Amino acid sequence: MILPEAEDGKISAIPRIKKAIAAEVDEIRRRARDVRVELRFGHAAFPADGDDHEKLIFKSNILKN
């Protein structure tokens, strides 16, 4: 998910997004107990952390978890 204009330009939106997604995950797990759901969160800022999507994804640590 790309947030082009987060309030502080950084990670302020992540806790709200995580909470909203967690509610949906709980509902999925309630309905289909054999379904595995995994979420990973990270952040990176353009252009400070990279000037293309590959660098930004790497910097966000999503792939490292």
mmCIF file of N, CA and C in Angstrom:
data_model
loop_
_atom_site.group_PDB
_atom_site.id
_atom_site.type_symbol
_atom_site.label_atom_id
_atom_site.label_comp_id
_atom_site.label_asym_id
_atom_site.label_seq_id
_atom_site.Cartn_x
_atom_site.Cartn_y
_atom_site.Cartn_z
ATOM 1 N N MET A 1 0.853 -1.151 0.000
ATOM 2 C CA MET A 1 0.000 0.000 0.000
ATOM 3 C C MET A 1 0.907 1.223 0.000
ATOM 4 N N ILE A 2 0.606 2.129 -0.848
ATOM 5 C CA ILE A 2 1.374 3.366 -0.921
ATOM 6 C C ILE A 2 0.497 4.491 -0.397
ATOM 7 N N LEU A 3 1.038 5.235 0.536
ATOM 8 C CA LEU A 3 0.324 6.384 1.099
ATOM 9 C C LEU A 3 1.081 7.635 0.677
ATOM 10 N N PRO A 4 0.676 8.245 -0.426
ATOM 11 C CA PRO A 4 1.449 9.351 -0.969
ATOM 12 C C PRO A 4 1.532 10.572 -0.064
ATOM 13 N N GLU A 5 0.556 10.751 0.814
ATOM 14 C CA GLU A 5 0.595 11.930 1.667
ATOM 15 C C GLU A 5 0.109 11.595 3.071
ATOM 16 N N ALA A 6 0.856 10.759 3.768
ATOM 17 C CA ALA A 6 0.526 10.472 5.167
ATOM 18 C C ALA A 6 0.655 11.776 5.947
ATOM 19 N N GLU A 7 -0.096 11.894 7.024
ATOM 20 C CA GLU A 7 -0.147 13.166 7.759
ATOM 21 C C GLU A 7 1.227 13.731 8.107
ATOM 22 N N ASP A 8 2.107 12.893 8.598
ATOM 23 C CA ASP A 8 3.429 13.389 8.973
ATOM 24 C C ASP A 8 4.495 12.974 7.957
ATOM 25 N N GLY A 9 4.057 12.393 6.834
ATOM 26 C CA GLY A 9 4.997 11.973 5.808
ATOM 27 C C GLY A 9 5.714 10.689 6.159
ATOM 28 N N LYS A 10 5.321 10.061 7.256
ATOM 29 C CA LYS A 10 6.040 8.857 7.687
ATOM 30 C C LYS A 10 5.078 7.732 7.996
ATOM 31 N N ILE A 11 4.973 7.348 9.265
ATOM 32 C CA ILE A 11 4.270 6.113 9.598
ATOM 33 C C ILE A 11 3.010 6.298 10.424
ATOM 34 N N SER A 12 2.503 7.497 10.526
ATOM 35 C CA SER A 12 1.343 7.723 11.396
ATOM 36 C C SER A 12 0.125 6.914 10.989
ATOM 37 N N ALA A 13 0.010 6.561 9.734
ATOM 38 C CA ALA A 13 -1.165 5.823 9.261
ATOM 39 C C ALA A 13 -1.084 4.335 9.567
ATOM 40 N N ILE A 14 0.089 3.799 9.795
ATOM 41 C CA ILE A 14 0.245 2.353 9.970
ATOM 42 C C ILE A 14 -0.575 1.798 11.128
ATOM 43 N N PRO A 15 -0.585 2.389 12.309
ATOM 44 C CA PRO A 15 -1.405 1.810 13.387
ATOM 45 C C PRO A 15 -2.891 1.748 13.045
ATOM 46 N N ARG A 16 -3.418 2.762 12.372
ATOM 47 C CA ARG A 16 -4.830 2.752 11.992
ATOM 48 C C ARG A 16 -5.119 1.675 10.958
ATOM 49 N N ILE A 17 -4.240 1.536 9.998
ATOM 50 C CA ILE A 17 -4.408 0.513 8.967
ATOM 51 C C ILE A 17 -4.318 -0.875 9.595
ATOM 52 N N LYS A 18 -3.339 -1.061 10.461
ATOM 53 C CA LYS A 18 -3.140 -2.349 11.125
ATOM 54 C C LYS A 18 -4.380 -2.744 11.939
ATOM 55 N N LYS A 19 -4.967 -1.796 12.648
ATOM 56 C CA LYS A 19 -6.158 -2.065 13.453
ATOM 57 C C LYS A 19 -7.338 -2.461 12.559
ATOM 58 N N ALA A 20 -7.522 -1.751 11.466
ATOM 59 C CA ALA A 20 -8.624 -2.057 10.551
ATOM 60 C C ALA A 20 -8.449 -3.430 9.914
ATOM 61 N N ILE A 21 -7.248 -3.744 9.509
ATOM 62 C CA ILE A 21 -6.988 -5.041 8.895
ATOM 63 C C ILE A 21 -7.127 -6.158 9.922
ATOM 64 N N ALA A 22 -6.679 -5.930 11.138
ATOM 65 C CA ALA A 22 -6.779 -6.949 12.188
ATOM 66 C C ALA A 22 -8.233 -7.343 12.427
ATOM 67 N N ALA A 23 -9.132 -6.393 12.370
ATOM 68 C CA ALA A 23 -10.554 -6.699 12.546
ATOM 69 C C ALA A 23 -11.047 -7.607 11.421
ATOM 70 N N GLU A 24 -10.617 -7.337 10.212
ATOM 71 C CA GLU A 24 -10.997 -8.181 9.078
ATOM 72 C C GLU A 24 -10.387 -9.573 9.203
ATOM 73 N N VAL A 25 -9.142 -9.647 9.628
ATOM 74 C CA VAL A 25 -8.474 -10.942 9.813
ATOM 75 C C VAL A 25 -9.208 -11.770 10.863
ATOM 76 N N ASP A 26 -9.606 -11.147 11.959
ATOM 77 C CA ASP A 26 -10.368 -11.859 12.991
ATOM 78 C C ASP A 26 -11.647 -12.452 12.418
ATOM 79 N N GLU A 27 -12.318 -11.689 11.569
ATOM 80 C CA GLU A 27 -13.550 -12.178 10.947
ATOM 81 C C GLU A 27 -13.256 -13.353 10.009
ATOM 82 N N ILE A 28 -12.212 -13.259 9.231
ATOM 83 C CA ILE A 28 -11.826 -14.356 8.331
ATOM 84 C C ILE A 28 -11.506 -15.605 9.138
ATOM 85 N N ARG A 29 -10.732 -15.453 10.196
ATOM 86 C CA ARG A 29 -10.370 -16.606 11.036
ATOM 87 C C ARG A 29 -11.594 -17.214 11.707
ATOM 88 N N ARG A 30 -12.562 -16.388 12.062
ATOM 89 C CA ARG A 30 -13.778 -16.885 12.688
ATOM 90 C C ARG A 30 -14.575 -17.736 11.706
ATOM 91 N N ARG A 31 -14.625 -17.297 10.462
ATOM 92 C CA ARG A 31 -15.409 -18.008 9.451
ATOM 93 C C ARG A 31 -14.686 -19.226 8.880
ATOM 94 N N ALA A 32 -13.393 -19.120 8.704
ATOM 95 C CA ALA A 32 -12.625 -20.195 8.060
ATOM 96 C C ALA A 32 -11.393 -20.491 8.906
ATOM 97 N N ARG A 33 -11.553 -21.320 9.885
ATOM 98 C CA ARG A 33 -10.481 -21.584 10.846
ATOM 99 C C ARG A 33 -9.235 -22.199 10.225
ATOM 100 N N ASP A 34 -9.360 -22.842 9.082
ATOM 101 C CA ASP A 34 -8.199 -23.464 8.457
ATOM 102 C C ASP A 34 -7.448 -22.527 7.505
ATOM 103 N N VAL A 35 -7.886 -21.292 7.397
ATOM 104 C CA VAL A 35 -7.232 -20.312 6.531
ATOM 105 C C VAL A 35 -6.113 -19.632 7.303
ATOM 106 N N ARG A 36 -4.961 -19.509 6.668
ATOM 107 C CA ARG A 36 -3.833 -18.808 7.280
ATOM 108 C C ARG A 36 -3.740 -17.403 6.696
ATOM 109 N N VAL A 37 -3.661 -16.429 7.573
ATOM 110 C CA VAL A 37 -3.554 -15.038 7.153
ATOM 111 C C VAL A 37 -2.302 -14.464 7.790
ATOM 112 N N GLU A 38 -1.476 -13.827 6.977
ATOM 113 C CA GLU A 38 -0.236 -13.244 7.474
ATOM 114 C C GLU A 38 -0.137 -11.804 6.982
ATOM 115 N N LEU A 39 0.250 -10.911 7.864
ATOM 116 C CA LEU A 39 0.418 -9.503 7.518
ATOM 117 C C LEU A 39 1.825 -9.062 7.875
ATOM 118 N N ARG A 40 2.365 -8.209 7.051
ATOM 119 C CA ARG A 40 3.675 -7.624 7.333
ATOM 120 C C ARG A 40 3.579 -6.127 7.090
ATOM 121 N N PHE A 41 4.173 -5.381 7.998
ATOM 122 C CA PHE A 41 4.148 -3.928 7.888
ATOM 123 C C PHE A 41 5.565 -3.387 7.907
ATOM 124 N N GLY A 42 5.775 -2.355 7.182
ATOM 125 C CA GLY A 42 7.040 -1.640 7.178
ATOM 126 C C GLY A 42 6.780 -0.262 6.602
ATOM 127 N N HIS A 43 7.806 0.534 6.577
ATOM 128 C CA HIS A 43 7.631 1.853 5.977
ATOM 129 C C HIS A 43 8.930 2.336 5.356
ATOM 130 N N ALA A 44 8.786 3.166 4.377
ATOM 131 C CA ALA A 44 9.910 3.829 3.728
ATOM 132 C C ALA A 44 9.364 5.115 3.121
ATOM 133 N N ALA A 45 10.201 6.100 3.024
ATOM 134 C CA ALA A 45 9.785 7.399 2.488
ATOM 135 C C ALA A 45 10.549 7.702 1.203
ATOM 136 N N PHE A 46 9.826 8.192 0.230
ATOM 137 C CA PHE A 46 10.414 8.625 -1.039
ATOM 138 C C PHE A 46 10.738 10.104 -0.949
ATOM 139 N N PRO A 47 11.847 10.557 -1.343
ATOM 140 C CA PRO A 47 12.987 9.869 -1.933
ATOM 141 C C PRO A 47 14.091 9.550 -0.933
ATOM 142 N N ALA A 48 13.859 9.873 0.336
ATOM 143 C CA ALA A 48 14.917 9.694 1.333
ATOM 144 C C ALA A 48 15.399 8.247 1.437
ATOM 145 N N ASP A 49 14.484 7.281 1.329
ATOM 146 C CA ASP A 49 14.856 5.881 1.492
ATOM 147 C C ASP A 49 15.046 5.144 0.174
ATOM 148 N N GLY A 50 14.765 5.792 -0.924
ATOM 149 C CA GLY A 50 14.948 5.162 -2.226
ATOM 150 C C GLY A 50 14.208 5.919 -3.294
ATOM 151 N N ASP A 51 14.681 5.762 -4.520
ATOM 152 C CA ASP A 51 14.060 6.496 -5.613
ATOM 153 C C ASP A 51 13.292 5.603 -6.584
ATOM 154 N N ASP A 52 13.129 4.320 -6.225
ATOM 155 C CA ASP A 52 12.270 3.434 -7.014
ATOM 156 C C ASP A 52 11.602 2.422 -6.089
ATOM 157 N N HIS A 53 10.608 1.713 -6.628
ATOM 158 C CA HIS A 53 9.805 0.824 -5.777
ATOM 159 C C HIS A 53 10.626 -0.301 -5.155
ATOM 160 N N GLU A 54 11.615 -0.834 -5.853
ATOM 161 C CA GLU A 54 12.419 -1.919 -5.294
ATOM 162 C C GLU A 54 13.211 -1.453 -4.075
ATOM 163 N N LYS A 55 13.812 -0.295 -4.169
ATOM 164 C CA LYS A 55 14.576 0.248 -3.039
ATOM 165 C C LYS A 55 13.652 0.556 -1.862
ATOM 166 N N LEU A 56 12.493 1.094 -2.146
ATOM 167 C CA LEU A 56 11.556 1.431 -1.073
ATOM 168 C C LEU A 56 11.044 0.175 -0.374
ATOM 169 N N ILE A 57 10.726 -0.867 -1.128
ATOM 170 C CA ILE A 57 10.283 -2.118 -0.517
ATOM 171 C C ILE A 57 11.397 -2.710 0.329
ATOM 172 N N PHE A 58 12.613 -2.728 -0.177
ATOM 173 C CA PHE A 58 13.745 -3.255 0.585
ATOM 174 C C PHE A 58 13.934 -2.451 1.874
ATOM 175 N N LYS A 59 13.917 -1.151 1.766
ATOM 176 C CA LYS A 59 14.124 -0.291 2.928
ATOM 177 C C LYS A 59 13.018 -0.457 3.952
ATOM 178 N N SER A 60 11.820 -0.757 3.509
ATOM 179 C CA SER A 60 10.697 -0.884 4.434
ATOM 180 C C SER A 60 10.814 -2.126 5.301
ATOM 181 N N ASN A 61 11.733 -3.025 4.985
ATOM 182 C CA ASN A 61 11.971 -4.257 5.735
ATOM 183 C C ASN A 61 10.880 -5.298 5.550
ATOM 184 N N ILE A 62 9.947 -5.078 4.656
ATOM 185 C CA ILE A 62 8.878 -6.050 4.436
ATOM 186 C C ILE A 62 9.476 -7.379 3.996
ATOM 187 N N LEU A 63 10.456 -7.341 3.124
ATOM 188 C CA LEU A 63 11.031 -8.586 2.618
ATOM 189 C C LEU A 63 11.975 -9.243 3.607
ATOM 190 N N LYS A 64 12.429 -8.518 4.605
ATOM 191 C CA LYS A 64 13.394 -9.061 5.567
ATOM 192 C C LYS A 64 12.723 -9.839 6.688
ATOM 193 N N ASN A 65 11.435 -9.635 6.910
ATOM 194 C CA ASN A 65 10.732 -10.284 8.029
ATOM 195 C C ASN A 65 10.472 -11.740 7.753
#
